[in-house]
Amino acid sequence: MNFSRRPKNIVSLTLLTVFAALMFGCNQSHPQSTFEALGPVAQSQLNLFWIIFAAGALVFVLVEGLMIYAIIKFRRRSDDEMPHQTHGNNTLEITWTVIPAALLILVSIPTIITIFDNTNSPRTPAEGGLVVDAIGHQWWFEFRYPHPVNPDEEIVFANELHIPTGEPINIRLESVDVIHSFWVPKIGGKVDMVPGNGNDMWLQADTPGYLYAQCAEFCGVAHALMRFRVIAEPREDFDAWLLAQAEPAKESADPLIAAGKQIFQQSGCTGCHATDPSSSGRIGPNLTHVASRSTLAGGVFENRDEFDKVNPSLVQANLREWLEDPLNAKPGNIMGMQAAVYTDTNKALSEPDISALVAYLSSLK
Ligand code: CUA
């Protein structure tokens, strides 16, 4: 396509780009739109955005307006005329140095206030605020909560951050491998998860909701598939959820489930995946209650049906698709690349093995 010969193409391409930006980026109903702030952190960031946008728009209109004025006013009016040449104007030069400087100072005040507000939690852990550890892994998120009963233990969960509404949540960010970034567009972020150098942030959701979130720092081949969900719920529901997570994995006498558990233990799965609620520091997500989560494989598969409920048959179908070909669902993932059952054809899982594993894993609610 030769754009220089087809100005119409440029116009339609520009219009299409603007339309797409409005449809996806700036549409409030989009699940990851920052234009719908559902908590104080996101709201202060959105307010700051509008202040900077307004300042930028003012500068744009002023500069472009003066430029158009000058182009028209001082244009060459005939072929034999040389337009009036001006060299230096102290008043003008001082004016256009002072105005931007003043504008920058004006913008810096709300910026600095917002940075401090977003950094300093209104209820720190020392003041009794809830604290959650969020750990970035290639390519999934681990969350660790204080144990509701036993203060020496933690509850380890993956890819779903449950938070009580209406209170500040302190989040300690870490990474086990490369730099990731923690971002929940509608309630706040992005803050980097840096290996060996923890970051702190706080978030708050004012209303219950199911929020989309993702890694916002390029971290390798499956970066775009490193997602998580935030479930904001009333305090009672959150407390009940955390108590349920503290329970050990469900046991079952069903022969297929028992067979699946045996395959899980004998095929090397336990080397990376824990199945007790307090075990962390492994390579893969803790699977104690994997079948209760709204997504699978770091937000790649949706386990919820059209009624927004985790649907057991969807969980089973997703587990099967994931176990049959993890590299197809999430290119580059460590399980597909390194687990013996995927790299050594002698140890590959058979169809009956996968059926038993699906039965076992989908019983872990
Ligand atoms: Cu983790 Cu991008």
mmCIF file of C-alpha atoms and ligand atoms in Angstrom:
data_model
loop_
_atom_site.group_PDB
_atom_site.id
_atom_site.type_symbol
_atom_site.label_atom_id
_atom_site.label_comp_id
_atom_site.label_asym_id
_atom_site.label_seq_id
_atom_site.Cartn_x
_atom_site.Cartn_y
_atom_site.Cartn_z
ATOM 1 C CA MET A 1 0.000 0.000 0.000
ATOM 2 C CA ASN A 2 1.419 3.385 -0.930
ATOM 3 C CA PHE A 3 0.156 5.839 1.678
ATOM 4 C CA SER A 4 1.726 8.935 0.123
ATOM 5 C CA ARG A 5 -0.410 8.498 -2.980
ATOM 6 C CA ARG A 6 -3.546 7.697 -1.067
ATOM 7 C CA PRO A 7 -4.347 10.418 1.464
ATOM 8 C CA LYS A 8 -7.800 8.836 1.942
ATOM 9 C CA ASN A 9 -6.104 5.756 3.414
ATOM 10 C CA ILE A 10 -4.311 7.876 5.988
ATOM 11 C CA VAL A 11 -7.524 9.630 6.980
ATOM 12 C CA SER A 12 -9.504 6.414 7.353
ATOM 13 C CA LEU A 13 -6.616 4.715 9.197
ATOM 14 C CA THR A 14 -6.391 7.639 11.623
ATOM 15 C CA LEU A 15 -10.145 7.656 12.207
ATOM 16 C CA LEU A 16 -10.103 3.891 12.745
ATOM 17 C CA THR A 17 -7.258 4.202 15.268
ATOM 18 C CA VAL A 18 -9.068 6.919 17.216
ATOM 19 C CA PHE A 19 -12.275 4.872 17.137
ATOM 20 C CA ALA A 20 -10.447 1.750 18.369
ATOM 21 C CA ALA A 21 -8.790 3.755 21.160
ATOM 22 C CA LEU A 22 -12.161 5.114 22.260
ATOM 23 C CA MET A 23 -13.790 1.689 22.046
ATOM 24 C CA PHE A 24 -11.148 -0.236 23.980
ATOM 25 C CA GLY A 25 -8.982 2.128 25.986
ATOM 26 C CA CYS A 26 -11.284 4.864 27.151
ATOM 27 C CA ASN A 27 -14.519 2.915 27.423
ATOM 28 C CA GLN A 28 -15.514 2.800 31.086
ATOM 29 C CA SER A 29 -17.269 -0.540 30.768
ATOM 30 C CA HIS A 30 -14.106 -2.203 29.477
ATOM 31 C CA PRO A 31 -12.930 -4.637 32.192
ATOM 32 C CA GLN A 32 -9.499 -3.001 32.316
ATOM 33 C CA SER A 33 -10.447 0.630 31.825
ATOM 34 C CA THR A 34 -8.727 3.054 34.181
ATOM 35 C CA PHE A 35 -11.540 5.545 33.494
ATOM 36 C CA GLU A 36 -13.795 3.735 35.943
ATOM 37 C CA ALA A 37 -12.111 4.099 39.318
ATOM 38 C CA LEU A 38 -13.606 1.775 41.946
ATOM 39 C CA GLY A 39 -11.394 2.747 44.868
ATOM 40 C CA PRO A 40 -9.515 5.723 46.344
ATOM 41 C CA VAL A 41 -6.089 4.839 44.881
ATOM 42 C CA ALA A 42 -7.425 4.524 41.330
ATOM 43 C CA GLN A 43 -9.574 7.625 41.867
ATOM 44 C CA SER A 44 -6.600 9.766 42.898
ATOM 45 C CA GLN A 45 -4.624 8.466 39.920
ATOM 46 C CA LEU A 46 -7.539 9.257 37.606
ATOM 47 C CA ASN A 47 -7.884 12.777 39.087
ATOM 48 C CA LEU A 48 -4.182 13.357 38.519
ATOM 49 C CA PHE A 49 -4.548 12.103 34.965
ATOM 50 C CA TRP A 50 -7.271 14.690 34.270
ATOM 51 C CA ILE A 51 -5.187 17.516 35.778
ATOM 52 C CA ILE A 52 -2.177 16.605 33.607
ATOM 53 C CA PHE A 53 -4.410 16.042 30.586
ATOM 54 C CA ALA A 54 -5.998 19.485 31.057
ATOM 55 C CA ALA A 55 -2.575 21.136 31.409
ATOM 56 C CA GLY A 56 -1.371 19.283 28.300
ATOM 57 C CA ALA A 57 -4.499 20.258 26.361
ATOM 58 C CA LEU A 58 -4.050 23.905 27.381
ATOM 59 C CA VAL A 59 -0.442 23.901 26.155
ATOM 60 C CA PHE A 60 -1.481 22.187 22.918
ATOM 61 C CA VAL A 61 -4.250 24.675 22.132
ATOM 62 C CA LEU A 62 -2.063 27.657 23.059
ATOM 63 C CA VAL A 63 0.993 26.564 21.062
ATOM 64 C CA GLU A 64 -0.923 25.337 18.014
ATOM 65 C CA GLY A 65 -3.160 28.431 18.076
ATOM 66 C CA LEU A 66 -0.193 30.820 18.179
ATOM 67 C CA MET A 67 1.546 28.827 15.470
ATOM 68 C CA ILE A 68 -1.479 28.943 13.136
ATOM 69 C CA TYR A 69 -1.894 32.656 13.896
ATOM 70 C CA ALA A 70 1.770 33.319 13.038
ATOM 71 C CA ILE A 71 1.670 31.214 9.885
ATOM 72 C CA ILE A 72 -1.315 33.172 8.565
ATOM 73 C CA LYS A 73 -0.398 36.641 9.858
ATOM 74 C CA PHE A 74 3.229 36.603 8.698
ATOM 75 C CA ARG A 75 2.859 34.617 5.498
ATOM 76 C CA ARG A 76 4.490 35.664 2.253
ATOM 77 C CA ARG A 77 1.807 37.567 0.363
ATOM 78 C CA SER A 78 3.388 37.800 -3.099
ATOM 79 C CA ASP A 79 6.328 36.304 -4.981
ATOM 80 C CA ASP A 80 8.429 39.477 -4.930
ATOM 81 C CA GLU A 81 7.893 40.150 -1.223
ATOM 82 C CA MET A 82 10.193 39.065 1.605
ATOM 83 C CA PRO A 83 8.155 38.698 4.863
ATOM 84 C CA HIS A 84 9.337 40.791 7.816
ATOM 85 C CA GLN A 85 12.245 39.046 9.641
ATOM 86 C CA THR A 86 12.419 39.210 13.447
ATOM 87 C CA HIS A 87 15.530 38.257 15.434
ATOM 88 C CA GLY A 88 15.097 37.968 19.192
ATOM 89 C CA ASN A 89 12.372 39.343 21.458
ATOM 90 C CA ASN A 90 13.238 39.401 25.170
ATOM 91 C CA THR A 91 9.675 39.893 26.423
ATOM 92 C CA LEU A 92 8.368 37.003 24.328
ATOM 93 C CA GLU A 93 11.238 34.676 25.272
ATOM 94 C CA ILE A 94 10.876 35.376 28.997
ATOM 95 C CA THR A 95 7.110 34.854 28.724
ATOM 96 C CA TRP A 96 7.402 31.467 27.046
ATOM 97 C CA THR A 97 9.968 30.356 29.619
ATOM 98 C CA VAL A 98 7.962 31.508 32.637
ATOM 99 C CA ILE A 99 4.579 30.084 31.551
ATOM 100 C CA PRO A 100 5.793 26.453 31.085
ATOM 101 C CA ALA A 101 7.832 26.663 34.304
ATOM 102 C CA ALA A 102 4.759 27.852 36.227
ATOM 103 C CA LEU A 103 2.645 25.132 34.585
ATOM 104 C CA LEU A 104 5.164 22.438 35.559
ATOM 105 C CA ILE A 105 5.227 23.654 39.158
ATOM 106 C CA LEU A 106 1.416 23.660 39.220
ATOM 107 C CA VAL A 107 1.281 20.085 37.885
ATOM 108 C CA SER A 108 4.024 18.886 40.263
ATOM 109 C CA ILE A 109 2.024 19.786 43.394
ATOM 110 C CA PRO A 110 -0.890 17.328 42.846
ATOM 111 C CA THR A 111 1.599 14.799 41.426
ATOM 112 C CA ILE A 112 3.709 14.769 44.593
ATOM 113 C CA ILE A 113 0.624 14.678 46.826
ATOM 114 C CA THR A 114 -0.746 11.681 44.850
ATOM 115 C CA ILE A 115 2.589 9.836 44.975
ATOM 116 C CA PHE A 116 2.704 10.154 48.773
ATOM 117 C CA ASP A 117 -0.996 9.251 49.160
ATOM 118 C CA ASN A 118 -0.520 6.160 46.993
ATOM 119 C CA THR A 119 2.607 5.111 48.869
ATOM 120 C CA ASN A 120 1.482 5.621 52.443
ATOM 121 C CA SER A 121 -1.270 3.227 53.410
ATOM 122 C CA PRO A 122 -3.960 4.825 55.576
ATOM 123 C CA ARG A 123 -3.928 1.638 57.678
ATOM 124 C CA THR A 124 -0.497 0.013 57.823
ATOM 125 C CA PRO A 125 0.044 -3.580 59.032
ATOM 126 C CA ALA A 126 1.278 -2.090 62.335
ATOM 127 C CA GLU A 127 -2.082 -0.322 62.656
ATOM 128 C CA GLY A 128 -3.956 -3.576 62.068
ATOM 129 C CA GLY A 129 -4.384 -3.311 58.308
ATOM 130 C CA LEU A 130 -4.626 -6.503 56.275
ATOM 131 C CA VAL A 131 -1.389 -7.406 54.509
ATOM 132 C CA VAL A 132 -1.064 -9.742 51.542
ATOM 133 C CA ASP A 133 2.169 -10.882 49.908
ATOM 134 C CA ALA A 134 2.019 -10.920 46.124
ATOM 135 C CA ILE A 135 4.807 -12.826 44.421
ATOM 136 C CA GLY A 136 5.431 -12.728 40.693
ATOM 137 C CA HIS A 137 6.420 -15.932 38.903
ATOM 138 C CA GLN A 138 6.886 -16.584 35.200
ATOM 139 C CA TRP A 139 3.928 -16.444 34.443
ATOM 140 C CA TRP A 140 1.485 -16.409 37.306
ATOM 141 C CA PHE A 141 0.783 -14.629 40.584
ATOM 142 C CA GLU A 142 1.077 -16.128 44.061
ATOM 143 C CA PHE A 143 -0.755 -14.569 47.023
ATOM 144 C CA ARG A 144 -0.042 -15.259 50.690
ATOM 145 C CA TYR A 145 -2.467 -14.290 53.435
ATOM 146 C CA PRO A 146 -2.053 -14.333 57.185
ATOM 147 C CA HIS A 147 -3.593 -17.522 58.559
ATOM 148 C CA PRO A 148 -6.968 -16.662 60.169
ATOM 149 C CA VAL A 149 -6.312 -18.888 63.206
ATOM 150 C CA ASN A 150 -2.628 -19.730 63.428
ATOM 151 C CA PRO A 151 -0.432 -16.583 63.292
ATOM 152 C CA ASP A 152 2.698 -18.621 62.460
ATOM 153 C CA GLU A 153 1.275 -19.862 59.186
ATOM 154 C CA GLU A 154 0.204 -18.406 55.889
ATOM 155 C CA ILE A 155 -2.500 -19.286 53.406
ATOM 156 C CA VAL A 156 -1.075 -19.641 49.930
ATOM 157 C CA PHE A 157 -3.255 -18.987 46.931
ATOM 158 C CA ALA A 158 -2.687 -18.296 43.247
ATOM 159 C CA ASN A 159 -3.992 -16.059 40.494
ATOM 160 C CA GLU A 160 -6.960 -14.770 42.476
ATOM 161 C CA LEU A 161 -6.651 -11.987 45.021
ATOM 162 C CA HIS A 162 -9.567 -11.872 47.436
ATOM 163 C CA ILE A 163 -9.951 -8.611 49.338
ATOM 164 C CA PRO A 164 -12.525 -7.230 51.760
ATOM 165 C CA THR A 165 -14.233 -4.056 50.491
ATOM 166 C CA GLY A 166 -14.028 -0.629 52.095
ATOM 167 C CA GLU A 167 -10.654 -1.081 53.781
ATOM 168 C CA PRO A 168 -7.076 -0.461 52.712
ATOM 169 C CA ILE A 169 -5.163 -3.627 51.744
ATOM 170 C CA ASN A 170 -1.398 -3.507 52.145
ATOM 171 C CA ILE A 171 0.379 -5.451 49.436
ATOM 172 C CA ARG A 172 4.012 -6.500 49.648
ATOM 173 C CA LEU A 173 5.361 -7.172 46.185
ATOM 174 C CA GLU A 174 8.141 -9.630 45.372
ATOM 175 C CA SER A 175 9.295 -11.712 42.443
ATOM 176 C CA VAL A 176 11.132 -15.019 42.259
ATOM 177 C CA ASP A 177 12.594 -14.560 38.787
ATOM 178 C CA VAL A 178 12.387 -11.403 36.666
ATOM 179 C CA ILE A 179 10.676 -8.024 37.077
ATOM 180 C CA HIS A 180 6.884 -8.191 36.860
ATOM 181 C CA SER A 181 4.370 -5.440 37.537
ATOM 182 C CA PHE A 182 1.209 -5.654 39.592
ATOM 183 C CA TRP A 183 -1.762 -3.879 38.030
ATOM 184 C CA VAL A 184 -5.482 -3.878 38.823
ATOM 185 C CA PRO A 185 -6.641 -1.099 36.482
ATOM 186 C CA LYS A 186 -9.907 -0.265 38.251
ATOM 187 C CA ILE A 187 -8.464 -0.024 41.760
ATOM 188 C CA GLY A 188 -4.809 0.886 41.246
ATOM 189 C CA GLY A 189 -1.245 0.031 40.298
ATOM 190 C CA LYS A 190 1.066 -0.425 38.443
ATOM 191 C CA VAL A 191 3.891 -1.202 40.865
ATOM 192 C CA ASP A 192 6.894 -3.317 39.919
ATOM 193 C CA MET A 193 7.579 -6.698 41.520
ATOM 194 C CA VAL A 194 11.354 -6.743 41.717
ATOM 195 C CA PRO A 195 13.299 -9.901 42.645
ATOM 196 C CA GLY A 196 15.225 -9.437 45.895
ATOM 197 C CA ASN A 197 13.958 -5.901 46.419
ATOM 198 C CA GLY A 198 10.419 -5.791 47.777
ATOM 199 C CA ASN A 199 7.977 -3.003 46.993
ATOM 200 C CA ASP A 200 4.976 -1.928 49.036
ATOM 201 C CA MET A 201 1.660 -0.603 47.858
ATOM 202 C CA TRP A 202 -1.921 -0.368 49.032
ATOM 203 C CA LEU A 203 -5.254 -0.781 47.312
ATOM 204 C CA GLN A 204 -8.863 -0.446 48.229
ATOM 205 C CA ALA A 205 -12.092 -1.510 46.513
ATOM 206 C CA ASP A 206 -15.144 0.473 47.604
ATOM 207 C CA THR A 207 -17.731 -1.950 46.245
ATOM 208 C CA PRO A 208 -17.866 -5.722 45.762
ATOM 209 C CA GLY A 209 -16.801 -6.821 42.316
ATOM 210 C CA TYR A 210 -14.890 -9.137 40.039
ATOM 211 C CA LEU A 211 -11.923 -7.245 38.624
ATOM 212 C CA TYR A 212 -9.484 -8.059 35.864
ATOM 213 C CA ALA A 213 -5.798 -7.597 36.510
ATOM 214 C CA GLN A 214 -2.529 -8.446 34.858
ATOM 215 C CA CYS A 215 1.218 -8.169 34.761
ATOM 216 C CA ALA A 216 2.218 -4.811 33.297
ATOM 217 C CA GLU A 217 5.926 -5.303 32.712
ATOM 218 C CA PHE A 218 7.289 -7.402 29.867
ATOM 219 C CA CYS A 219 8.606 -10.521 31.579
ATOM 220 C CA GLY A 220 9.110 -13.092 28.854
ATOM 221 C CA VAL A 221 7.250 -14.995 26.179
ATOM 222 C CA ALA A 222 3.987 -15.508 28.127
ATOM 223 C CA HIS A 223 3.845 -11.995 29.605
ATOM 224 C CA ALA A 224 0.548 -11.281 27.852
ATOM 225 C CA LEU A 225 -0.916 -14.425 29.468
ATOM 226 C CA MET A 226 0.117 -13.491 33.015
ATOM 227 C CA ARG A 227 -3.213 -12.403 34.409
ATOM 228 C CA PHE A 228 -5.110 -12.601 37.650
ATOM 229 C CA ARG A 229 -8.473 -11.630 39.094
ATOM 230 C CA VAL A 230 -9.390 -9.594 42.122
ATOM 231 C CA ILE A 231 -12.508 -10.591 44.014
ATOM 232 C CA ALA A 232 -13.650 -7.744 46.241
ATOM 233 C CA GLU A 233 -16.268 -8.917 48.718
ATOM 234 C CA PRO A 234 -17.831 -7.819 52.018
ATOM 235 C CA ARG A 235 -15.689 -8.535 55.123
ATOM 236 C CA GLU A 236 -17.873 -11.496 56.253
ATOM 237 C CA ASP A 237 -17.578 -13.191 52.858
ATOM 238 C CA PHE A 238 -13.831 -12.585 52.796
ATOM 239 C CA ASP A 239 -13.387 -14.054 56.293
ATOM 240 C CA ALA A 240 -15.445 -17.104 55.322
ATOM 241 C CA TRP A 241 -13.405 -17.525 52.142
ATOM 242 C CA LEU A 242 -10.095 -17.347 54.038
ATOM 243 C CA LEU A 243 -11.294 -19.900 56.610
ATOM 244 C CA ALA A 244 -12.299 -22.232 53.781
ATOM 245 C CA GLN A 245 -8.857 -21.810 52.195
ATOM 246 C CA ALA A 246 -7.215 -22.772 55.485
ATOM 247 C CA GLU A 247 -8.898 -26.186 55.268
ATOM 248 C CA PRO A 248 -6.750 -29.048 53.948
ATOM 249 C CA ALA A 249 -7.410 -30.451 50.474
ATOM 250 C CA LYS A 250 -10.566 -32.550 50.196
ATOM 251 C CA GLU A 251 -10.099 -36.307 50.362
ATOM 252 C CA SER A 252 -12.284 -38.645 48.336
ATOM 253 C CA ALA A 253 -12.852 -42.396 48.208
ATOM 254 C CA ASP A 254 -13.817 -42.263 44.537
ATOM 255 C CA PRO A 255 -11.474 -44.731 42.731
ATOM 256 C CA LEU A 256 -10.821 -42.419 39.737
ATOM 257 C CA ILE A 257 -9.922 -39.530 42.057
ATOM 258 C CA ALA A 258 -7.667 -41.814 44.125
ATOM 259 C CA ALA A 259 -5.970 -42.981 40.929
ATOM 260 C CA GLY A 260 -5.486 -39.365 39.866
ATOM 261 C CA LYS A 261 -3.939 -38.507 43.223
ATOM 262 C CA GLN A 262 -1.507 -41.378 42.820
ATOM 263 C CA ILE A 263 -0.502 -40.223 39.321
ATOM 264 C CA PHE A 264 -0.092 -36.695 40.698
ATOM 265 C CA GLN A 265 2.333 -37.993 43.319
ATOM 266 C CA GLN A 266 4.211 -40.407 41.064
ATOM 267 C CA SER A 267 4.607 -38.269 37.921
ATOM 268 C CA GLY A 268 6.576 -35.502 39.575
ATOM 269 C CA CYS A 269 3.692 -32.990 39.928
ATOM 270 C CA THR A 270 4.367 -32.631 43.666
ATOM 271 C CA GLY A 271 7.880 -31.388 42.904
ATOM 272 C CA CYS A 272 6.364 -28.079 41.823
ATOM 273 C CA HIS A 273 2.776 -28.013 43.140
ATOM 274 C CA ALA A 274 1.837 -28.095 46.823
ATOM 275 C CA THR A 275 -1.516 -29.453 47.964
ATOM 276 C CA ASP A 276 -1.550 -28.186 51.513
ATOM 277 C CA PRO A 277 -2.843 -24.678 52.154
ATOM 278 C CA SER A 278 0.250 -23.255 53.881
ATOM 279 C CA SER A 279 2.933 -24.471 51.535
ATOM 280 C CA SER A 280 4.664 -21.899 49.374
ATOM 281 C CA GLY A 281 7.961 -21.340 47.650
ATOM 282 C CA ARG A 282 7.359 -23.944 44.956
ATOM 283 C CA ILE A 283 7.750 -23.511 41.207
ATOM 284 C CA GLY A 284 4.074 -23.939 40.295
ATOM 285 C CA PRO A 285 0.875 -22.662 41.934
ATOM 286 C CA ASN A 286 -0.420 -24.206 45.162
ATOM 287 C CA LEU A 287 -3.289 -26.466 44.061
ATOM 288 C CA THR A 288 -5.001 -27.170 47.416
ATOM 289 C CA HIS A 289 -8.255 -25.564 46.240
ATOM 290 C CA VAL A 290 -7.554 -25.234 42.523
ATOM 291 C CA ALA A 291 -11.076 -26.240 41.452
ATOM 292 C CA SER A 292 -12.606 -23.345 43.425
ATOM 293 C CA ARG A 293 -10.772 -20.687 41.393
ATOM 294 C CA SER A 294 -12.436 -18.645 38.703
ATOM 295 C CA THR A 295 -9.588 -19.149 36.242
ATOM 296 C CA LEU A 296 -6.921 -21.713 35.463
ATOM 297 C CA ALA A 297 -3.297 -21.349 34.301
ATOM 298 C CA GLY A 298 -2.793 -17.745 35.409
ATOM 299 C CA GLY A 299 -6.031 -16.343 34.056
ATOM 300 C CA VAL A 300 -5.819 -18.072 30.661
ATOM 301 C CA PHE A 301 -8.897 -20.303 31.082
ATOM 302 C CA GLU A 302 -12.209 -18.953 32.409
ATOM 303 C CA ASN A 303 -13.856 -21.324 34.872
ATOM 304 C CA ARG A 304 -16.959 -19.163 35.269
ATOM 305 C CA ASP A 305 -20.142 -19.692 33.296
ATOM 306 C CA GLU A 306 -22.676 -17.128 32.094
ATOM 307 C CA PHE A 307 -24.084 -16.894 35.644
ATOM 308 C CA ASP A 308 -20.645 -15.811 36.936
ATOM 309 C CA LYS A 309 -20.325 -19.033 38.931
ATOM 310 C CA VAL A 310 -17.373 -21.418 38.866
ATOM 311 C CA ASN A 311 -18.775 -24.257 36.778
ATOM 312 C CA PRO A 312 -17.399 -27.771 37.541
ATOM 313 C CA SER A 313 -17.798 -28.965 33.953
ATOM 314 C CA LEU A 314 -15.860 -25.941 32.675
ATOM 315 C CA VAL A 315 -13.163 -26.600 35.300
ATOM 316 C CA GLN A 316 -12.857 -30.178 34.044
ATOM 317 C CA ALA A 317 -12.774 -29.206 30.376
ATOM 318 C CA ASN A 318 -10.147 -26.532 31.056
ATOM 319 C CA LEU A 319 -7.998 -28.861 33.172
ATOM 320 C CA ARG A 320 -8.090 -31.420 30.381
ATOM 321 C CA GLU A 321 -7.123 -28.897 27.691
ATOM 322 C CA TRP A 322 -4.339 -27.552 29.911
ATOM 323 C CA LEU A 323 -2.920 -30.972 30.826
ATOM 324 C CA GLU A 324 -3.113 -32.283 27.260
ATOM 325 C CA ASP A 325 -1.065 -29.454 25.767
ATOM 326 C CA PRO A 326 0.112 -26.750 28.178
ATOM 327 C CA LEU A 327 2.451 -25.166 25.631
ATOM 328 C CA ASN A 328 -0.447 -24.590 23.263
ATOM 329 C CA ALA A 329 -2.466 -22.792 25.935
ATOM 330 C CA LYS A 330 0.472 -20.841 27.314
ATOM 331 C CA PRO A 331 3.609 -20.851 25.167
ATOM 332 C CA GLY A 332 6.861 -21.174 27.082
ATOM 333 C CA ASN A 333 5.347 -22.105 30.455
ATOM 334 C CA ILE A 334 7.690 -23.952 32.811
ATOM 335 C CA MET A 335 5.443 -27.022 33.218
ATOM 336 C CA GLY A 336 5.228 -27.607 29.459
ATOM 337 C CA MET A 337 8.935 -26.879 28.963
ATOM 338 C CA GLN A 338 10.417 -28.785 31.916
ATOM 339 C CA ALA A 339 8.048 -31.340 33.475
ATOM 340 C CA ALA A 340 9.173 -34.883 32.671
ATOM 341 C CA VAL A 341 5.668 -35.875 31.561
ATOM 342 C CA TYR A 342 5.945 -33.329 28.722
ATOM 343 C CA THR A 343 9.638 -33.613 27.842
ATOM 344 C CA ASP A 344 10.222 -37.377 28.111
ATOM 345 C CA THR A 345 8.028 -39.428 25.761
ATOM 346 C CA ASN A 346 8.509 -42.505 27.988
ATOM 347 C CA LYS A 347 6.833 -40.657 30.850
ATOM 348 C CA ALA A 348 4.112 -38.909 28.815
ATOM 349 C CA LEU A 349 0.620 -38.927 30.309
ATOM 350 C CA SER A 350 -1.840 -41.289 28.639
ATOM 351 C CA GLU A 351 -5.479 -40.342 28.051
ATOM 352 C CA PRO A 352 -6.621 -42.433 31.088
ATOM 353 C CA ASP A 353 -3.883 -40.730 33.163
ATOM 354 C CA ILE A 354 -5.193 -37.317 32.157
ATOM 355 C CA SER A 355 -8.786 -38.317 32.927
ATOM 356 C CA ALA A 356 -7.736 -39.464 36.397
ATOM 357 C CA LEU A 357 -5.717 -36.272 36.977
ATOM 358 C CA VAL A 358 -8.683 -34.146 35.863
ATOM 359 C CA ALA A 359 -10.927 -36.066 38.288
ATOM 360 C CA TYR A 360 -8.454 -35.555 41.135
ATOM 361 C CA LEU A 361 -7.679 -31.877 40.495
ATOM 362 C CA SER A 362 -11.331 -30.959 39.947
ATOM 363 C CA SER A 363 -12.135 -32.516 43.326
ATOM 364 C CA LEU A 364 -9.815 -29.984 45.036
ATOM 365 C CA LYS A 365 -12.423 -27.374 45.863
HETATM 366 CU CU1 CUA B 1 5.019 -10.841 34.453
HETATM 367 CU CU2 CUA B 1 4.821 -9.548 32.516
#
